[in-house]
Coordinates of C-alpha atoms in Angstrom, one line a residue:
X21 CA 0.0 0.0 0.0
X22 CA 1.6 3.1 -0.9
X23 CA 1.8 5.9 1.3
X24 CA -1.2 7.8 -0.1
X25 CA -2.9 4.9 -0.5
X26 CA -2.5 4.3 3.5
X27 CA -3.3 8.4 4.3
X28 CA -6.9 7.9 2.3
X29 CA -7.6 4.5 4.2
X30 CA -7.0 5.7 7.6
X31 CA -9.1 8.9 7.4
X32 CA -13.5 8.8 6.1
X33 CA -14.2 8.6 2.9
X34 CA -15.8 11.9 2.9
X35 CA -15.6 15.3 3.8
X36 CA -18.6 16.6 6.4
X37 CA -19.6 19.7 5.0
X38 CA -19.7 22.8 7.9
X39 CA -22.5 24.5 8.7
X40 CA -24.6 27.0 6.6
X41 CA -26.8 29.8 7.2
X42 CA -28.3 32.4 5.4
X43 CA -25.8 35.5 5.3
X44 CA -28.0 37.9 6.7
X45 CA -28.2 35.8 9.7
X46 CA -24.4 35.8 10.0
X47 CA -24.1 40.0 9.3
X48 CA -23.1 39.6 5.9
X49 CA -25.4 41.4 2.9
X50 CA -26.6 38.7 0.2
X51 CA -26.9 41.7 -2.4
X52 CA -23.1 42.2 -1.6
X53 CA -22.2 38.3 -2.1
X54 CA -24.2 38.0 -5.2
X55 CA -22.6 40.9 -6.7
X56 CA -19.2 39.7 -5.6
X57 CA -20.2 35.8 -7.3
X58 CA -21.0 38.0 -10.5
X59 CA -17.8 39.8 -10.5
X60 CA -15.9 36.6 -10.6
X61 CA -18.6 35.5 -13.2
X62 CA -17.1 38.6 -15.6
X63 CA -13.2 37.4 -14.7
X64 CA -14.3 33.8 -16.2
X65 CA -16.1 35.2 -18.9
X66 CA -13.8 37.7 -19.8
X67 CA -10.9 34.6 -19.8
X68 CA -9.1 35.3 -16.9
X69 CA -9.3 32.2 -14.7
X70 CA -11.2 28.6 -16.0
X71 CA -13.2 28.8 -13.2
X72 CA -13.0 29.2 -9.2
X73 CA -15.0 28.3 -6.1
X74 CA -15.8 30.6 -3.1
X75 CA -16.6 30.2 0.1
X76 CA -17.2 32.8 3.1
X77 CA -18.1 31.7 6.8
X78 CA -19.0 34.1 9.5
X79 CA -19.5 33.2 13.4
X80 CA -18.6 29.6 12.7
X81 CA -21.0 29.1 9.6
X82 CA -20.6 29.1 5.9
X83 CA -22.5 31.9 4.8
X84 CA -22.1 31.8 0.8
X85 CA -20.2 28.6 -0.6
X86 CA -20.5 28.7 -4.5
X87 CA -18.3 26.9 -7.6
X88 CA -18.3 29.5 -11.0
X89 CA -16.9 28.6 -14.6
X90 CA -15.4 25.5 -15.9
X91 CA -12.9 22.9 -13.8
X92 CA -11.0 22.4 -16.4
X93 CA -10.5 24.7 -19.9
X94 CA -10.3 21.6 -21.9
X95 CA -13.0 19.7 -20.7
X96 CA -17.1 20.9 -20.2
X97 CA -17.6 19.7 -16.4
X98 CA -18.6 22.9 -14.7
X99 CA -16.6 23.5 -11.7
X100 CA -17.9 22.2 -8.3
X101 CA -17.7 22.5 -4.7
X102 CA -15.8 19.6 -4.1
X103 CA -13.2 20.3 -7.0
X104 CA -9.4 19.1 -6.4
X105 CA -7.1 22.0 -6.2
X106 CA -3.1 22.2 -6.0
X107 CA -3.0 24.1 -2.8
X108 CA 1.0 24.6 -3.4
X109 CA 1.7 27.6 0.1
X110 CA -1.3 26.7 1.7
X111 CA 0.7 23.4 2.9
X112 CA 3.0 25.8 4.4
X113 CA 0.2 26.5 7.3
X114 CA -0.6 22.6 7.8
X115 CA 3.3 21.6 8.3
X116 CA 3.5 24.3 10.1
X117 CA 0.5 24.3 12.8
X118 CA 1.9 20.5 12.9
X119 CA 5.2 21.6 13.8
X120 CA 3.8 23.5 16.8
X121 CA 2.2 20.0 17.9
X122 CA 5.6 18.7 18.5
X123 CA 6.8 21.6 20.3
X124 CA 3.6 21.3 22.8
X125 CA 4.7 17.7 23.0
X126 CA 8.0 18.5 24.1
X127 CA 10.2 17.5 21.3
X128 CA 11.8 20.3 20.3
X129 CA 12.1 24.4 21.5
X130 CA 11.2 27.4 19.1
X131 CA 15.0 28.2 19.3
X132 CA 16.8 24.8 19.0
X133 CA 18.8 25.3 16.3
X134 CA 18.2 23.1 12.9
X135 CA 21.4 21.7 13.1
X136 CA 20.3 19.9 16.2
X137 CA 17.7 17.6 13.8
X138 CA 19.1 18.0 10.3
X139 CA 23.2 17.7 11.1
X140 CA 24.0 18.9 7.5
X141 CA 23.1 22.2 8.6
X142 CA 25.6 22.8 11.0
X143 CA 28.6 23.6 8.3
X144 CA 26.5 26.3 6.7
X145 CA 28.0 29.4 5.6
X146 CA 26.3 33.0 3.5
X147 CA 27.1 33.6 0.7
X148 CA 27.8 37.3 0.6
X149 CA 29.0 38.9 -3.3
X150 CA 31.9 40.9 -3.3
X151 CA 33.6 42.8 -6.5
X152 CA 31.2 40.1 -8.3
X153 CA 32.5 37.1 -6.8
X154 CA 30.5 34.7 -4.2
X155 CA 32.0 35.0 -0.7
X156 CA 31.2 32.0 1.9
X157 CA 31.1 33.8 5.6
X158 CA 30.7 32.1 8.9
X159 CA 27.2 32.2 10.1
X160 CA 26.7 34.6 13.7
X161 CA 23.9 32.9 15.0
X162 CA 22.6 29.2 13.8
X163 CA 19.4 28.8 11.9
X164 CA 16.6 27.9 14.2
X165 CA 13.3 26.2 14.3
X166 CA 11.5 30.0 14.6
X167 CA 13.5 31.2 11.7
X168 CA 12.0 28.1 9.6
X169 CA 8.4 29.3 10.6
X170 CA 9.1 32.9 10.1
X171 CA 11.0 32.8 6.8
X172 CA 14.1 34.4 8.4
X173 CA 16.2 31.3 8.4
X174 CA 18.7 32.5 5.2
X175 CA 17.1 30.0 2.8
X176 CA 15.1 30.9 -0.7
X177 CA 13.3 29.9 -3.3
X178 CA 14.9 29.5 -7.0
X179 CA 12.1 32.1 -8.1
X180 CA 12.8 34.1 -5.7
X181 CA 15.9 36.4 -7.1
X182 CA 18.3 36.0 -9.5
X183 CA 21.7 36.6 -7.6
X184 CA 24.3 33.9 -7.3
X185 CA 22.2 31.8 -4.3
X186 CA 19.3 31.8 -6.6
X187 CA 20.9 30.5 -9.4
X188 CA 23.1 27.8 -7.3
X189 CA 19.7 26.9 -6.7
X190 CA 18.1 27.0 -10.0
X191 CA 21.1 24.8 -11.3
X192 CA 20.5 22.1 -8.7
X193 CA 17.6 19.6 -8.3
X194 CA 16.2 21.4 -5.4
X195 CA 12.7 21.1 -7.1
X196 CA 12.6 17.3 -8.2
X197 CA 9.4 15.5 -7.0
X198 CA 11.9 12.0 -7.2
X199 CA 13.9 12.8 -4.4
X200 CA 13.5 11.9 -0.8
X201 CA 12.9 14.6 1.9
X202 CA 15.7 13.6 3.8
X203 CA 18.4 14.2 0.3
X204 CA 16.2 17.8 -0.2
X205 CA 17.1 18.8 3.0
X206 CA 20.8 18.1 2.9
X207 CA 20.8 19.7 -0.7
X208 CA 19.5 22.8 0.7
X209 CA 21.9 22.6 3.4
X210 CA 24.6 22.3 1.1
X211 CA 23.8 25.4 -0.4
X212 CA 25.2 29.1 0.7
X213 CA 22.6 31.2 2.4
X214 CA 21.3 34.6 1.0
X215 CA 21.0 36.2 4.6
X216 CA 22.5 35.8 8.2
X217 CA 20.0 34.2 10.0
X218 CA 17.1 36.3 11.3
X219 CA 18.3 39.6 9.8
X220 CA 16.0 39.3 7.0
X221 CA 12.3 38.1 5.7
X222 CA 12.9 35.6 3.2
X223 CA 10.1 33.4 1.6
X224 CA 11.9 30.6 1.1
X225 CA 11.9 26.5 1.5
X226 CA 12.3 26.2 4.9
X227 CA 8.7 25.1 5.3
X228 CA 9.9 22.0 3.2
X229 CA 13.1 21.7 5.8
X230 CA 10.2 21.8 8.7
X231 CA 8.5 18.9 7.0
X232 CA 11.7 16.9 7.2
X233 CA 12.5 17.8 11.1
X234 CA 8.7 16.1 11.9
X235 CA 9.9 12.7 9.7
X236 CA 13.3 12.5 11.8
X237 CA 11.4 13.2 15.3
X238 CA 8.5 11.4 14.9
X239 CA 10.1 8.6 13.1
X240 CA 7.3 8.7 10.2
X241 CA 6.7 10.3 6.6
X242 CA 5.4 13.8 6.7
X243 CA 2.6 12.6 4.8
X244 CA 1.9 9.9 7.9
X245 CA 2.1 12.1 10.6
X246 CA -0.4 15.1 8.6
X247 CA -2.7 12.5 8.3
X248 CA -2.4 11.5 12.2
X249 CA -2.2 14.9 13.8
X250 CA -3.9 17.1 11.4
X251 CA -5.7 15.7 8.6
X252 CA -7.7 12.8 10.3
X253 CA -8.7 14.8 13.7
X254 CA -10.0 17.4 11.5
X255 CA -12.1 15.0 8.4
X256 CA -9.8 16.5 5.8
X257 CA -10.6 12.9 3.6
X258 CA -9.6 14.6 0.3
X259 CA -6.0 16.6 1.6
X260 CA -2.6 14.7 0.6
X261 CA 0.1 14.6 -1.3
X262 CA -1.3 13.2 -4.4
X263 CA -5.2 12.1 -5.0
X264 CA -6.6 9.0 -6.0
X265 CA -7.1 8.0 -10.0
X266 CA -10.4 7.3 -9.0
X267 CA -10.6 11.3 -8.7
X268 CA -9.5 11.9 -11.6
X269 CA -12.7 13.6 -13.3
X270 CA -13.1 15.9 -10.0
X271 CA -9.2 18.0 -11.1
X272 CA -9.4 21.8 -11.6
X273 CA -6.9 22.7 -14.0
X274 CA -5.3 26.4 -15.3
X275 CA -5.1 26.8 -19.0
X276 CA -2.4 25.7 -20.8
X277 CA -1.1 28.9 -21.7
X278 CA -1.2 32.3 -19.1
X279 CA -3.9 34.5 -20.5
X280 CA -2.1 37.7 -20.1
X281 CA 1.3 36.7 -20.8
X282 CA 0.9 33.8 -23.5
X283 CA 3.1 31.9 -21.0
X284 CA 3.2 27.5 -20.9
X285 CA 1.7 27.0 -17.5
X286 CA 3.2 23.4 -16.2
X287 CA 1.9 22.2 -12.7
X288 CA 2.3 19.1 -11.5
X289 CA 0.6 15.8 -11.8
X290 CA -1.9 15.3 -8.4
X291 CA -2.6 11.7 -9.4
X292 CA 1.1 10.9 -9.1
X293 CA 2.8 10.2 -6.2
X294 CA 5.8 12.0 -5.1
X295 CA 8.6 10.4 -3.5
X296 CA 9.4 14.3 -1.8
X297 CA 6.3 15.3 0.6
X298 CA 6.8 19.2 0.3
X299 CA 6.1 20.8 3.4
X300 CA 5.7 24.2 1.4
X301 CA 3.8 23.5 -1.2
X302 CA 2.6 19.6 -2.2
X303 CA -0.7 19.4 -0.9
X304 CA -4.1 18.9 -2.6
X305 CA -7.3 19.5 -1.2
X306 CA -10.7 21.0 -1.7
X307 CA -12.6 24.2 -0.7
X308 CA -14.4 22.2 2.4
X309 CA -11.2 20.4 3.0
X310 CA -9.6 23.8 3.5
X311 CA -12.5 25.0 5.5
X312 CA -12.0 23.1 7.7
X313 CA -8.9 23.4 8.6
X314 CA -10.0 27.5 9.0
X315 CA -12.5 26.7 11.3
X316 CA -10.0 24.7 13.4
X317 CA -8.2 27.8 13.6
X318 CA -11.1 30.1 14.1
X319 CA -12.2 27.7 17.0
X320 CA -8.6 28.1 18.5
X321 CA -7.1 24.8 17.7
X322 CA -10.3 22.6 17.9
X323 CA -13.2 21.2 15.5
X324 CA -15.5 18.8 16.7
X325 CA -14.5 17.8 20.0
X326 CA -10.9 17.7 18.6
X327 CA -8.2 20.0 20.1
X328 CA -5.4 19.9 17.0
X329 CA -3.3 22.9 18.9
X330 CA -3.8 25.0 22.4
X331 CA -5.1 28.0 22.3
X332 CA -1.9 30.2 23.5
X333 CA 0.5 28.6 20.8
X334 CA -2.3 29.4 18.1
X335 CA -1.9 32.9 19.3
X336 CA 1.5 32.9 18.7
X337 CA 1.6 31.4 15.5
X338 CA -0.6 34.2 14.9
X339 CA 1.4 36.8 16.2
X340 CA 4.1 38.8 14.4
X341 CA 7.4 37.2 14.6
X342 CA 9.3 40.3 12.3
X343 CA 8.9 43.5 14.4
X344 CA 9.6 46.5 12.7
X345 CA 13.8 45.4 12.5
X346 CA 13.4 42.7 10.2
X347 CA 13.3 43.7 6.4
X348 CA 11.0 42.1 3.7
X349 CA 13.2 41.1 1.3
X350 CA 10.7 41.0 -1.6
X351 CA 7.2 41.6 -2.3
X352 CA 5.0 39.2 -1.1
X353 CA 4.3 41.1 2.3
X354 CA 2.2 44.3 1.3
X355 CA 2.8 47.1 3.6
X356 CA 1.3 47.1 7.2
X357 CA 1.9 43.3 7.0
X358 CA 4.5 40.7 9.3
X359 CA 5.4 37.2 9.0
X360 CA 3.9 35.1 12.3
X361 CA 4.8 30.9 12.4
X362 CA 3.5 29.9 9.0
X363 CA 1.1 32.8 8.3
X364 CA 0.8 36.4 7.1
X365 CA -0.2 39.0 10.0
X366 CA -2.0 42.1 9.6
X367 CA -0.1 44.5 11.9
X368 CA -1.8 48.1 10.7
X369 CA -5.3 48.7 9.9
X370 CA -4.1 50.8 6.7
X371 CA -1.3 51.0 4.5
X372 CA -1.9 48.5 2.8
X373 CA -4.1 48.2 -0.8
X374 CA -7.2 46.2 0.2
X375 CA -9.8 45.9 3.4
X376 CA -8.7 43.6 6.6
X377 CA -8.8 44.0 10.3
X378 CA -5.7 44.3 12.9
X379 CA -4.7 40.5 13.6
X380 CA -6.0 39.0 10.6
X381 CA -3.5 36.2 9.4
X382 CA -3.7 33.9 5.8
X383 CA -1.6 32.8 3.2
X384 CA -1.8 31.4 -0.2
X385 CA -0.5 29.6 -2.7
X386 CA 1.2 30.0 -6.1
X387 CA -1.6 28.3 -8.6
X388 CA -4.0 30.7 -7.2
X389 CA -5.4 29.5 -4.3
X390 CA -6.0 31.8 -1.1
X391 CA -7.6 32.2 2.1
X392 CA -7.5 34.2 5.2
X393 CA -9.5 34.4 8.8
X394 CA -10.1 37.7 10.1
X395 CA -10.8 37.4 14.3
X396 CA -11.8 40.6 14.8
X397 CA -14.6 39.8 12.3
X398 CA -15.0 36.5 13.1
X399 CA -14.8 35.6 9.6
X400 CA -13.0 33.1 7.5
X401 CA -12.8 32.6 3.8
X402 CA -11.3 30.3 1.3
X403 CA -10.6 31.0 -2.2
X404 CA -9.3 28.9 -5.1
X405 CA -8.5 28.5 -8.6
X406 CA -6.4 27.3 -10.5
X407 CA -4.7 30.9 -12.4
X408 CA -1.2 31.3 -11.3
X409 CA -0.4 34.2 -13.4
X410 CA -4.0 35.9 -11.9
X411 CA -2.8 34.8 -8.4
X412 CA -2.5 38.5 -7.0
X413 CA -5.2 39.8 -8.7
X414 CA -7.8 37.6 -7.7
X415 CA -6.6 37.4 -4.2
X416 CA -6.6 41.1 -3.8
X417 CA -10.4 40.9 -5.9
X418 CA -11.7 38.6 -3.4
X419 CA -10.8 40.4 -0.2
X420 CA -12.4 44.1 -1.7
X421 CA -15.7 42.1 -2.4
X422 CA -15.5 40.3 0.7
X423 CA -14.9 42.9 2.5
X424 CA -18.0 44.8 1.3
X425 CA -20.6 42.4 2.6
X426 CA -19.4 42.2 6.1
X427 CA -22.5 44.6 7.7

């Protein structure tokens, strides 16, 4: 039995949907919704995205859950509410909250460095350029376990910069869905860092290095211990790291080429297998799938009876972990934003180009999937499609007509 296999026979078959209301019981404006449902209506028409599904719950009930356009641009089934999505970032906030249950269990401290679990990481240097040449410099502090969450650990993304790190990893098989977790993680290792640790934001694959500190303490794959500690407690039946050929007619998929940019759009296979479980971005999953997990959170670490993480670490997950002396290197954090453990954090009420509330925290994830709960509000909502060249438009699109329904 392979390991997906096994994750899909130890969890129900299917998804319980959460509870629904009518919005204007729940202090949202149905007016507000439907108009929001008919702007996305005029993106699909217009060619923008194949199709996307919606869903916004208030005071711990979904209060407007709809599926618009196609699932698929070559194919006529009309997308649906239990559509499969690459979720890609949005594992990032799974590994992560399932990081934290390991802490709470005592296995390892916020500030232990990664070293202690991963020993490839202890001969790291930064890689710091000088009269155009790569200098390797002694690290001042080692990477820790907070710096993973936080994205202040030195590491990076291929995509993300095109300086000598970047392309060191570009060059390399960093992104191969054949390897194991344990050969990423010393791969990554073996490569210089961009940063001294914690002197800068850097999104990064350190969520993928997280994923392979839970296999080496709890002696399981990443996929196994999701499906124990997150996954199962919370009825996520259709989240893994690869979905069932069975499901095969259920796949929402981007068009070939970007709309805008004439661009091939390649994403990966979610009825294969991967022999690497990404922590930061292999997961599948559906809107109510998703949901779920967002109510959890909402709930402060429980659903149904089942606590997934305490209350006070949920907080500080929540929290910001930057301050104001810790740069963004980049520009996935809009302004009046931090970094928390795993999430985005709203730290200023304005600044920034679109509507939240002081404390909200979300993330999303590079085929165009998004979502984002909002306590002040008491408000969750989960976004996806399959557009990742309309990623930032539609996440920004989705929060303004949001937004404007909340009464």
């Amino acid at each position: 039995m392979t390991a997906q296999a096994s994750l899909h026979a130890a969890i129900t078959p299917k998804t319980p949907p959460l509870p629904e209301a009518k919005p204007e019981t729940l202090g949202l404006s149905r007016p507000r919704l439907q108009a929001m449902s008919d702007a996305f209506r005029r993106e699909i028409d217009k060619g923008t995205v194949p199709g996307v599904t919606v869903l916004v719950a208030r005071r711990g009930q979904v209060g407007w859950f709809e599926a618009l356009g196609r699932q698929s641009p070559a194919g006529s089934a009309p997308m649906a509410r239990d559509s499969i999505f690459r979720i890609f970032s949005m594992t990032k906030p799974i590994v992560s909250v399932a990081i934290m249950t390991l802490v709470e269990d005592g296995h390892l401290l916020l500030g232990d460095a990664v070293a202690k679990f991963i020993p490839e990481f202890a001969d790291q240097k930064v890689g710091v350029v000088n009269g155009g040449k790569l200098d390797l410099v002694p690290l001042r502090r080692p990477m820790t376990v907070q710096d993973l969450l936080r994205h202040t650990s030195g590491l990076t993304y291929e995509h993300q910069g095109d300086g000598p790190v970047h392309k060191i990893y570009q060059d390399s098989r960093v992104r191969s869905r054949k390897i194991t977790n344990a050969e990423h993680a010393a791969l990554v290792a073996s490569f210089p860092l961009v940063c001294q640790p914690g002197a800068e934001f850097n999104y990064s694959r350190s969520t993928d290095i997280l994923g392979r500190i839970i296999e080496v303490i709890s002696g399981k794959s990443l996929g196994a211990y999701l499906a124990e500690r997150v996954l199962a407690p919370l009825q996520m039946t259709e989240t893994g790291f690869s979905t069932l050929e069975a499901n095969a007619g259920r796949l929402a998929e981007p068009f070939a080429a970007d709309p805008w940019t004439g661009d091939k759009v390649a994403l990966f296979n979610m009825l294969e297998q991967p022999v690497m479980e990404s922590g930061g971005g292999g997961l599948v999953s559906t809107t109510m799938d998703y949901a779920r997990f967002c109510l959890m959170l909402r709930n402060g670490g429980t659903l149904d009876g089942n606590r997934i993480i305490g209350r006070k670490t949920l907080e500080l997950m929540a929290s910001d972990h930057l301050g104001p002396g810790v740069p963004s290197n980049g520009t996935l954090l809009a302004p009046g934003h931090g970094f928390g453990l795993g999430f985005a954090v709203r730290r200023d009420a304005g600044i920034a180009p679109f509507p939240g509330s002081v404390g909200q925290y979300f993330w999303s994830g590079i085929a165009g999937t998004f979502f984002w709960i909002d306590p002040e509000e008491d408000l969750f909502a989960v976004f996806m499609s399959q557009g990742p060249g309309q990623r930032d438009h539609t996440r920004t699109l989705v929060r303004d007509l949001v937004y404007a329904a909340v009464d």
